[in-house]
Amino acid sequence: MILFAEKITPRLQYIAGFISTELFNEKWLITADRDFFSSAAKPKINYSDKRISEQEFWICPQGLLSARGVQPQITECFEKNGCKAFFPADGDFAFDVFAASFYLLSRYEEYLAHEKDMYGRYAHENSLAYKQNFLHLPLVNIWLGHFKKALHEKFPSLIFRQQNFRFIPTYDIDEPYAYRSKGFKRTAGGIAKSVIEGEWSLVNDRLSVLAGTRTDPYDAYHFMDALHRKYDLKPIYFFHSGLKTGKYDKNIPISKKKIKQLIRQHADKYETGIHPSWKSGDEKELLLKEIRLFELVSGKKVTASRQHYIRFTLPETFRELIRAGITEDYSMGYGSINGFRASVASSFYWYDLQREEQTGLLLYPFCYMDANSFFEQKFTTAEVLGEMRQYRKVIQSAGGTMITIWHNNFLGSAGRFTGWKEVYEQFIKETVS
């Protein structure tokens, strides 16, 4: 496939690279040579203001990919092929699928003025996907499905890449245990708090766990291991390795013997990554320290991460990750609602809009997190199963990758999460069958 454009920009190269590798097994040849393009006998796309010939697929540019900097865009949506679209254009496709996809993948809107949520994050209510009610859809994948069909109608000889559904279960280990390995100060404080609040059952639970007569309510690791073996899953674990505890960092120091053992056991069997602390977002020097400590404990180099509380700011957070040697990040989603933050269910490289360049940081977007369902959306277990099924359905239809986030405490024996582990296993059983 040959792509013609009057001006070849980093933005065009980036989105053309993403779309071509999604749809084909090779990247497109991009040219600004009109004569070469006109004489080429291969299937070709004309991405310019005027049609050149009838032997091409013409998309008229909206202008975003030839611009620099960030300015508010007109993103008025309309219906096309049963879904939302924006940036209408002349030509053989109803809208500029290149510019629209770039707008969503680059998270262009997050560089514009916006409201923050209570945790200082980009509030999902700002997003076009939320406002236009397509947050629940991997819209970019759906668009590319329609684009693929249109290209095939124009060029029947085209051979496309086979796109298969994948499921990747991931886990955030914020608090490895509810009671174990907490140390005297935190244990005494926890008991005192329960006594003051009259929660005598919690006092008994804690003492039973410490005496070894009861399993810690957050200890779901045997259950998770059995699940992975039974259904042949390849999970990814992200361990909080913060050096300082605080309001949002309630981890147990990985210097503790039991936590070291836990990390090593998982690093030996599964892919693991860092879960940068909340504090590391305020004190930049902590990130590299946390990574080095985790590498020392796990015995493996750390290249993958996911932000604690899904707290990140563009472009600063991702630049810090790159500087620290991270090459894969799994934070692209919201910590306040489930859905597709970048409107995609495929991995993609992060584009730094301020520097106008594609980076080497590969982003893996998630669409579902247990904490969103429980704390934010207040779902019942039946509603949780229904929500996950719906995400699976649309991702399977689009041939994308479904990434979920679960926490060990949701899969343990804590009373407030009764029924959640059963829902999770039911979903996995359906997904891999």
Short mmCIF file of C-alpha atoms in Angstrom, two decimals:
data_model
loop_
_atom_site.label_atom_id
_atom_site.label_comp_id
_atom_site.label_asym_id
_atom_site.label_seq_id
_atom_site.Cartn_x
_atom_site.Cartn_y
_atom_site.Cartn_z
CA MET A 1 0.00 0.00 0.00
CA ILE A 2 1.23 3.48 -0.91
CA LEU A 3 0.08 6.59 0.95
CA PHE A 4 0.42 10.01 -0.68
CA ALA A 5 0.40 13.28 1.24
CA GLU A 6 1.45 16.78 0.24
CA LYS A 7 3.40 17.05 3.48
CA ILE A 8 4.80 14.13 5.47
CA THR A 9 4.66 15.03 9.17
CA PRO A 10 5.56 13.10 12.34
CA ARG A 11 1.83 12.93 13.16
CA LEU A 12 1.00 11.38 9.79
CA GLN A 13 3.87 8.90 10.04
CA TYR A 14 2.75 7.91 13.52
CA ILE A 15 -0.91 7.24 12.75
CA ALA A 16 -0.15 5.66 9.38
CA GLY A 17 2.25 3.32 11.16
CA PHE A 18 -0.38 2.36 13.71
CA ILE A 19 -3.17 1.80 11.18
CA SER A 20 -1.01 -0.08 8.68
CA THR A 21 0.35 -2.48 11.30
CA GLU A 22 -3.16 -3.02 12.68
CA LEU A 23 -4.62 -3.88 9.27
CA PHE A 24 -1.66 -5.33 7.39
CA ASN A 25 1.52 -7.27 8.03
CA GLU A 26 3.72 -4.42 6.84
CA LYS A 27 3.88 -0.65 7.03
CA TRP A 28 2.75 1.55 4.19
CA LEU A 29 5.14 3.41 1.93
CA ILE A 30 4.50 7.13 2.46
CA THR A 31 5.43 9.52 -0.33
CA ALA A 32 5.07 13.20 -1.22
CA ASP A 33 6.07 12.51 -4.85
CA ARG A 34 2.88 12.98 -6.89
CA ASP A 35 4.36 11.53 -10.09
CA PHE A 36 5.60 8.41 -8.31
CA PHE A 37 2.21 7.97 -6.66
CA SER A 38 0.30 8.48 -9.93
CA SER A 39 2.38 5.91 -11.81
CA ALA A 40 2.36 3.28 -9.07
CA ALA A 41 0.32 0.19 -9.88
CA LYS A 42 -0.12 -0.86 -6.24
CA PRO A 43 -3.22 -0.15 -4.12
CA LYS A 44 -2.87 3.42 -2.91
CA ILE A 45 -4.41 6.02 -0.64
CA ASN A 46 -4.46 9.69 -1.53
CA TYR A 47 -4.42 11.83 1.61
CA SER A 48 -4.59 15.28 0.05
CA ASP A 49 -7.11 18.00 -0.74
CA LYS A 50 -7.86 16.85 -4.30
CA ARG A 51 -8.45 13.54 -6.01
CA ILE A 52 -5.58 12.52 -8.28
CA SER A 53 -7.12 9.55 -10.11
CA GLU A 54 -9.95 7.05 -9.98
CA GLN A 55 -7.49 4.26 -9.14
CA GLU A 56 -6.98 5.50 -5.59
CA PHE A 57 -8.74 5.60 -2.25
CA TRP A 58 -9.14 9.28 -1.43
CA ILE A 59 -9.39 10.78 2.05
CA CYS A 60 -9.47 14.56 2.32
CA PRO A 61 -7.38 15.75 5.33
CA GLN A 62 -9.05 17.62 8.17
CA GLY A 63 -5.80 19.42 8.95
CA LEU A 64 -4.84 18.07 12.38
CA LEU A 65 -1.98 15.95 11.08
CA SER A 66 -0.26 18.83 9.31
CA ALA A 67 -0.56 21.17 12.29
CA ARG A 68 1.81 21.65 15.21
CA GLY A 69 1.03 22.41 18.82
CA VAL A 70 -2.30 21.92 20.55
CA GLN A 71 -5.42 24.01 19.96
CA PRO A 72 -9.11 23.27 20.62
CA GLN A 73 -10.62 21.26 17.76
CA ILE A 74 -14.14 21.08 16.38
CA THR A 75 -15.15 17.53 17.32
CA GLU A 76 -18.86 17.61 16.63
CA CYS A 77 -19.95 14.00 16.26
CA PHE A 78 -22.28 12.39 13.75
CA GLU A 79 -23.50 8.84 13.16
CA LYS A 80 -21.82 6.68 10.52
CA ASN A 81 -22.09 2.91 10.10
CA GLY A 82 -23.90 2.66 13.43
CA CYS A 83 -21.29 4.47 15.52
CA LYS A 84 -20.01 7.96 16.28
CA ALA A 85 -17.47 9.74 14.09
CA PHE A 86 -16.02 13.24 13.82
CA PHE A 87 -13.85 15.30 11.45
CA PRO A 88 -16.16 14.85 8.39
CA ALA A 89 -14.30 14.81 5.07
CA ASP A 90 -14.79 14.59 1.32
CA GLY A 91 -13.61 11.54 -0.57
CA ASP A 92 -14.15 7.80 -0.34
CA PHE A 93 -14.60 7.76 3.44
CA ALA A 94 -17.09 9.85 5.39
CA PHE A 95 -14.54 11.28 7.81
CA ASP A 96 -10.80 11.71 8.26
CA VAL A 97 -10.13 8.42 10.01
CA PHE A 98 -6.42 9.25 10.26
CA ALA A 99 -6.92 12.55 12.11
CA ALA A 100 -9.78 11.25 14.27
CA SER A 101 -7.76 8.20 15.33
CA PHE A 102 -4.74 10.39 16.07
CA TYR A 103 -6.87 12.72 18.19
CA LEU A 104 -8.02 9.82 20.38
CA LEU A 105 -4.78 7.84 20.58
CA SER A 106 -2.56 10.83 21.31
CA ARG A 107 -4.99 11.89 24.07
CA TYR A 108 -4.99 15.33 22.43
CA GLU A 109 -7.81 16.53 24.65
CA GLU A 110 -5.76 15.87 27.78
CA TYR A 111 -3.29 18.58 26.72
CA LEU A 112 -6.11 21.14 26.53
CA ALA A 113 -7.48 23.04 29.53
CA HIS A 114 -9.57 20.63 31.61
CA GLU A 115 -11.02 19.86 35.04
CA LYS A 116 -9.16 17.60 37.47
CA ASP A 117 -10.85 15.02 39.67
CA MET A 118 -10.41 14.76 43.45
CA TYR A 119 -7.10 12.93 42.97
CA GLY A 120 -5.67 15.50 40.58
CA ARG A 121 -6.21 13.30 37.53
CA TYR A 122 -7.75 14.17 34.19
CA ALA A 123 -11.48 13.80 34.93
CA HIS A 124 -13.22 11.39 32.57
CA GLU A 125 -16.17 13.78 32.32
CA ASN A 126 -13.94 16.06 30.19
CA SER A 127 -13.51 13.49 27.47
CA LEU A 128 -15.26 13.41 24.12
CA ALA A 129 -15.89 9.68 24.59
CA TYR A 130 -17.83 10.31 27.80
CA LYS A 131 -19.74 13.33 26.50
CA GLN A 132 -20.70 11.57 23.26
CA ASN A 133 -21.44 8.22 24.93
CA PHE A 134 -18.81 6.04 23.25
CA LEU A 135 -16.55 5.47 26.26
CA HIS A 136 -17.78 1.87 26.36
CA LEU A 137 -16.52 1.19 22.83
CA PRO A 138 -13.07 0.61 21.28
CA LEU A 139 -14.11 3.12 18.64
CA VAL A 140 -10.77 3.26 16.82
CA ASN A 141 -10.84 -0.52 16.28
CA ILE A 142 -14.43 -0.29 15.05
CA TRP A 143 -13.52 2.52 12.64
CA LEU A 144 -10.62 0.50 11.29
CA GLY A 145 -12.97 -2.41 10.69
CA HIS A 146 -15.13 -0.15 8.52
CA PHE A 147 -12.03 1.30 6.84
CA LYS A 148 -10.77 -2.19 6.09
CA LYS A 149 -14.07 -3.08 4.42
CA ALA A 150 -14.00 0.08 2.30
CA LEU A 151 -10.40 -0.57 1.22
CA HIS A 152 -11.24 -4.15 0.29
CA GLU A 153 -14.16 -3.00 -1.83
CA LYS A 154 -11.82 -0.65 -3.71
CA PHE A 155 -8.92 -3.10 -3.90
CA PRO A 156 -10.24 -6.71 -3.76
CA SER A 157 -6.71 -8.16 -4.01
CA LEU A 158 -5.61 -6.67 -0.68
CA ILE A 159 -4.56 -9.18 1.97
CA PHE A 160 -5.22 -8.09 5.54
CA ARG A 161 -3.70 -9.24 8.81
CA GLN A 162 -5.71 -11.76 10.80
CA GLN A 163 -6.89 -9.97 13.95
CA ASN A 164 -7.57 -12.31 16.86
CA PHE A 165 -9.08 -11.58 20.25
CA ARG A 166 -6.70 -11.77 23.21
CA PHE A 167 -7.34 -11.67 26.95
CA ILE A 168 -4.65 -10.48 29.36
CA PRO A 169 -5.48 -10.62 33.09
CA THR A 170 -3.45 -8.19 35.16
CA TYR A 171 -3.28 -7.55 38.90
CA ASP A 172 -2.31 -4.61 41.07
CA ILE A 173 -0.87 -5.68 44.42
CA ASP A 174 -1.35 -2.53 46.49
CA GLU A 175 -1.67 -4.26 49.85
CA PRO A 176 -0.32 -7.82 49.75
CA TYR A 177 -1.93 -8.66 53.10
CA ALA A 178 -4.57 -7.12 55.34
CA TYR A 179 -2.87 -8.12 58.61
CA ARG A 180 0.35 -10.04 58.01
CA SER A 181 3.80 -8.44 57.95
CA LYS A 182 2.47 -5.03 58.98
CA GLY A 183 4.90 -4.55 61.86
CA PHE A 184 4.14 -3.70 65.48
CA LYS A 185 3.17 -0.05 65.00
CA ARG A 186 0.65 -0.61 62.19
CA THR A 187 -0.72 -3.75 63.83
CA ALA A 188 -1.25 -2.04 67.18
CA GLY A 189 -2.80 0.95 65.45
CA GLY A 190 -5.16 -1.30 63.50
CA ILE A 191 -6.29 -3.13 66.62
CA ALA A 192 -6.82 0.14 68.50
CA LYS A 193 -8.88 1.56 65.63
CA SER A 194 -11.11 -1.54 65.53
CA VAL A 195 -11.60 -1.43 69.31
CA ILE A 196 -12.54 2.25 69.29
CA GLU A 197 -15.03 1.63 66.47
CA GLY A 198 -16.43 -1.46 68.22
CA GLU A 199 -15.41 -3.76 65.37
CA TRP A 200 -14.59 -6.74 67.59
CA SER A 201 -14.95 -9.22 64.74
CA LEU A 202 -12.09 -7.46 62.94
CA VAL A 203 -9.97 -7.68 66.08
CA ASN A 204 -10.63 -11.41 66.25
CA ASP A 205 -9.89 -11.81 62.53
CA ARG A 206 -6.57 -10.01 62.86
CA LEU A 207 -5.49 -12.00 65.91
CA SER A 208 -6.48 -15.28 64.25
CA VAL A 209 -4.42 -14.44 61.16
CA LEU A 210 -1.43 -13.43 63.27
CA ALA A 211 -1.76 -16.65 65.27
CA GLY A 212 -1.72 -18.65 62.04
CA THR A 213 -5.17 -20.18 62.53
CA ARG A 214 -6.81 -18.25 59.69
CA THR A 215 -5.78 -17.18 56.18
CA ASP A 216 -5.23 -13.47 55.69
CA PRO A 217 -8.35 -12.06 53.94
CA TYR A 218 -6.20 -10.47 51.21
CA ASP A 219 -4.22 -13.65 50.58
CA ALA A 220 -5.78 -14.84 47.32
CA TYR A 221 -2.55 -16.00 45.71
CA HIS A 222 -3.25 -19.75 45.79
CA PHE A 223 -6.68 -19.14 44.26
CA MET A 224 -5.16 -16.96 41.54
CA ASP A 225 -2.42 -19.49 40.79
CA ALA A 226 -4.95 -22.30 40.49
CA LEU A 227 -7.05 -20.16 38.15
CA HIS A 228 -4.09 -19.46 35.88
CA ARG A 229 -3.12 -23.13 35.71
CA LYS A 230 -6.67 -24.31 35.10
CA TYR A 231 -7.34 -21.89 32.26
CA ASP A 232 -3.77 -21.60 30.92
CA LEU A 233 -3.53 -17.85 31.51
CA LYS A 234 -0.48 -15.62 31.31
CA PRO A 235 -1.13 -12.85 33.85
CA ILE A 236 0.91 -9.78 34.68
CA TYR A 237 1.40 -8.67 38.30
CA PHE A 238 2.22 -5.09 39.28
CA PHE A 239 3.66 -4.77 42.79
CA HIS A 240 3.58 -1.55 44.79
CA SER A 241 7.15 -1.02 45.93
CA GLY A 242 6.86 2.36 47.60
CA LEU A 243 9.52 3.37 50.08
CA LYS A 244 7.14 5.59 52.04
CA THR A 245 3.65 4.81 53.33
CA GLY A 246 0.93 7.45 53.43
CA LYS A 247 -2.71 8.20 52.78
CA TYR A 248 -2.63 6.61 49.33
CA ASP A 249 0.35 4.30 49.79
CA LYS A 250 -0.64 1.51 52.17
CA ASN A 251 1.79 -1.08 50.91
CA ILE A 252 3.97 -3.28 53.08
CA PRO A 253 7.70 -2.54 52.57
CA ILE A 254 9.24 -5.08 50.23
CA SER A 255 12.18 -5.30 52.60
CA LYS A 256 9.93 -7.56 54.72
CA LYS A 257 10.86 -11.22 54.35
CA LYS A 258 7.32 -12.36 53.54
CA ILE A 259 6.90 -9.72 50.81
CA LYS A 260 10.27 -10.58 49.30
CA GLN A 261 9.19 -14.20 49.08
CA LEU A 262 5.88 -13.24 47.51
CA ILE A 263 7.52 -11.12 44.82
CA ARG A 264 10.16 -13.72 44.00
CA GLN A 265 7.57 -16.48 43.73
CA HIS A 266 5.57 -14.45 41.24
CA ALA A 267 8.57 -13.15 39.30
CA ASP A 268 9.71 -16.75 38.79
CA LYS A 269 6.35 -17.79 37.29
CA TYR A 270 4.80 -14.70 35.73
CA GLU A 271 5.55 -11.40 34.10
CA THR A 272 5.84 -8.72 36.77
CA GLY A 273 6.10 -4.95 36.76
CA ILE A 274 6.35 -1.93 39.00
CA HIS A 275 3.34 -0.15 40.49
CA PRO A 276 4.87 3.30 41.16
CA SER A 277 3.74 4.78 44.43
CA TRP A 278 1.51 7.82 44.75
CA LYS A 279 4.44 9.56 46.40
CA SER A 280 6.64 8.98 43.36
CA GLY A 281 4.32 11.24 41.41
CA ASP A 282 5.29 14.10 43.72
CA GLU A 283 8.91 13.19 44.37
CA LYS A 284 10.42 12.24 41.01
CA GLU A 285 13.59 10.73 42.42
CA LEU A 286 11.55 7.97 44.13
CA LEU A 287 10.55 6.25 40.87
CA LEU A 288 14.03 5.06 39.99
CA LYS A 289 14.68 4.03 43.60
CA GLU A 290 11.49 1.94 43.65
CA ILE A 291 12.39 0.31 40.34
CA ARG A 292 15.91 -0.57 41.46
CA LEU A 293 14.64 -2.01 44.74
CA PHE A 294 12.05 -4.13 42.95
CA GLU A 295 14.71 -5.38 40.53
CA LEU A 296 16.92 -6.32 43.47
CA VAL A 297 14.12 -8.28 45.14
CA SER A 298 12.66 -9.91 42.03
CA GLY A 299 15.97 -10.64 40.37
CA LYS A 300 14.64 -9.34 37.06
CA LYS A 301 14.93 -6.14 35.07
CA VAL A 302 11.79 -3.98 35.27
CA THR A 303 10.42 -2.74 31.94
CA ALA A 304 6.65 -2.67 32.64
CA SER A 305 4.62 -0.38 34.89
CA ARG A 306 1.15 0.74 35.89
CA GLN A 307 0.50 3.90 37.86
CA HIS A 308 -0.99 3.58 41.35
CA TYR A 309 -4.53 5.02 41.37
CA ILE A 310 -4.09 5.37 37.58
CA ARG A 311 -2.56 8.72 38.44
CA PHE A 312 -0.69 10.23 35.52
CA THR A 313 -0.35 13.55 33.76
CA LEU A 314 0.61 14.01 30.13
CA PRO A 315 3.33 14.35 29.08
CA GLU A 316 5.26 14.48 32.36
CA THR A 317 4.51 11.03 33.81
CA PHE A 318 5.27 9.09 30.66
CA ARG A 319 8.50 11.03 30.13
CA GLU A 320 9.59 10.07 33.64
CA LEU A 321 8.83 6.41 32.91
CA ILE A 322 10.91 6.52 29.74
CA ARG A 323 13.81 8.13 31.60
CA ALA A 324 13.60 5.32 34.17
CA GLY A 325 13.89 2.63 31.49
CA ILE A 326 10.22 1.61 31.29
CA THR A 327 9.22 0.43 27.81
CA GLU A 328 5.66 -0.81 28.46
CA ASP A 329 2.93 0.89 30.48
CA TYR A 330 -0.51 -0.45 31.39
CA SER A 331 -2.09 2.72 32.83
CA MET A 332 -4.18 3.85 29.85
CA GLY A 333 -7.65 3.80 31.35
CA TYR A 334 -9.54 5.66 34.04
CA GLY A 335 -9.43 5.19 37.80
CA SER A 336 -12.95 6.57 38.10
CA ILE A 337 -15.00 4.70 35.49
CA ASN A 338 -14.56 1.68 33.26
CA GLY A 339 -14.26 2.02 29.51
CA PHE A 340 -11.75 2.88 26.80
CA ARG A 341 -9.84 6.06 27.67
CA ALA A 342 -8.06 6.14 24.30
CA SER A 343 -11.03 4.50 22.53
CA VAL A 344 -8.89 1.54 21.50
CA ALA A 345 -8.36 -2.11 22.44
CA SER A 346 -4.92 -2.48 20.87
CA SER A 347 -1.47 -1.59 22.12
CA PHE A 348 0.04 1.58 20.67
CA TYR A 349 3.12 3.72 21.09
CA TRP A 350 2.80 6.94 23.03
CA TYR A 351 3.06 10.08 20.93
CA ASP A 352 4.52 13.07 22.78
CA LEU A 353 2.43 15.96 21.47
CA GLN A 354 4.65 18.66 22.94
CA ARG A 355 7.77 17.27 21.28
CA GLU A 356 5.89 16.06 18.19
CA GLU A 357 7.47 12.61 18.19
CA GLN A 358 6.58 8.97 18.58
CA THR A 359 8.28 7.50 21.63
CA GLY A 360 9.38 3.97 22.41
CA LEU A 361 6.85 3.64 25.25
CA LEU A 362 4.27 1.02 24.28
CA LEU A 363 0.88 1.56 25.93
CA TYR A 364 -1.45 -1.33 26.76
CA PRO A 365 -4.95 0.07 27.46
CA PHE A 366 -7.28 -1.57 29.97
CA CYS A 367 -11.07 -1.32 29.89
CA TYR A 368 -12.09 -2.83 33.23
CA MET A 369 -10.94 -2.44 36.85
CA ASP A 370 -12.68 -4.04 39.82
CA ALA A 371 -12.25 -0.95 42.02
CA ASN A 372 -14.17 1.21 39.53
CA SER A 373 -17.11 -1.18 39.62
CA PHE A 374 -17.11 -1.39 43.41
CA PHE A 375 -16.18 2.08 44.67
CA GLU A 376 -17.27 4.35 41.82
CA GLN A 377 -20.07 2.63 39.93
CA LYS A 378 -21.44 0.75 42.99
CA PHE A 379 -22.21 -2.33 40.91
CA THR A 380 -23.57 -5.62 42.21
CA THR A 381 -21.69 -8.77 41.27
CA ALA A 382 -24.36 -9.50 38.64
CA GLU A 383 -23.82 -6.06 37.12
CA VAL A 384 -20.06 -6.58 37.19
CA LEU A 385 -20.35 -9.80 35.21
CA GLY A 386 -22.67 -8.11 32.73
CA GLU A 387 -20.26 -5.20 32.28
CA MET A 388 -17.26 -7.44 31.65
CA ARG A 389 -19.25 -9.55 29.21
CA GLN A 390 -20.20 -6.45 27.25
CA TYR A 391 -16.57 -5.31 26.98
CA ARG A 392 -15.53 -8.79 25.89
CA LYS A 393 -18.24 -8.84 23.23
CA VAL A 394 -17.24 -5.56 21.58
CA ILE A 395 -13.52 -6.36 21.77
CA GLN A 396 -14.00 -9.82 20.30
CA SER A 397 -16.02 -8.30 17.47
CA ALA A 398 -13.20 -5.83 16.77
CA GLY A 399 -10.41 -8.41 17.09
CA GLY A 400 -8.75 -6.48 19.92
CA THR A 401 -7.09 -7.23 23.25
CA MET A 402 -9.03 -7.17 26.51
CA ILE A 403 -6.99 -6.19 29.55
CA THR A 404 -8.57 -6.28 33.00
CA ILE A 405 -7.29 -5.10 36.38
CA TRP A 406 -8.10 -6.98 39.55
CA HIS A 407 -6.69 -6.62 43.06
CA ASN A 408 -5.83 -9.49 45.38
CA ASN A 409 -8.15 -8.17 48.11
CA PHE A 410 -11.18 -8.51 45.80
CA LEU A 411 -10.32 -12.18 45.26
CA GLY A 412 -9.67 -13.09 48.89
CA SER A 413 -11.99 -13.80 51.82
CA ALA A 414 -12.78 -10.24 52.97
CA GLY A 415 -16.51 -10.04 53.70
CA ARG A 416 -17.14 -6.85 51.73
CA PHE A 417 -16.03 -8.62 48.54
CA THR A 418 -18.13 -11.75 48.95
CA GLY A 419 -19.01 -13.20 45.55
CA TRP A 420 -16.40 -11.29 43.55
CA LYS A 421 -13.95 -14.17 43.13
CA GLU A 422 -16.77 -16.36 41.82
CA VAL A 423 -17.74 -13.68 39.29
CA TYR A 424 -14.13 -13.40 38.15
CA GLU A 425 -13.76 -17.14 37.65
CA GLN A 426 -17.07 -17.33 35.81
CA PHE A 427 -15.93 -14.59 33.45
CA ILE A 428 -12.60 -16.30 32.80
CA LYS A 429 -14.30 -19.64 32.21
CA GLU A 430 -16.54 -18.06 29.57
CA THR A 431 -13.68 -16.11 28.00
CA VAL A 432 -11.27 -18.98 27.39
CA SER A 433 -13.86 -21.58 26.42
#
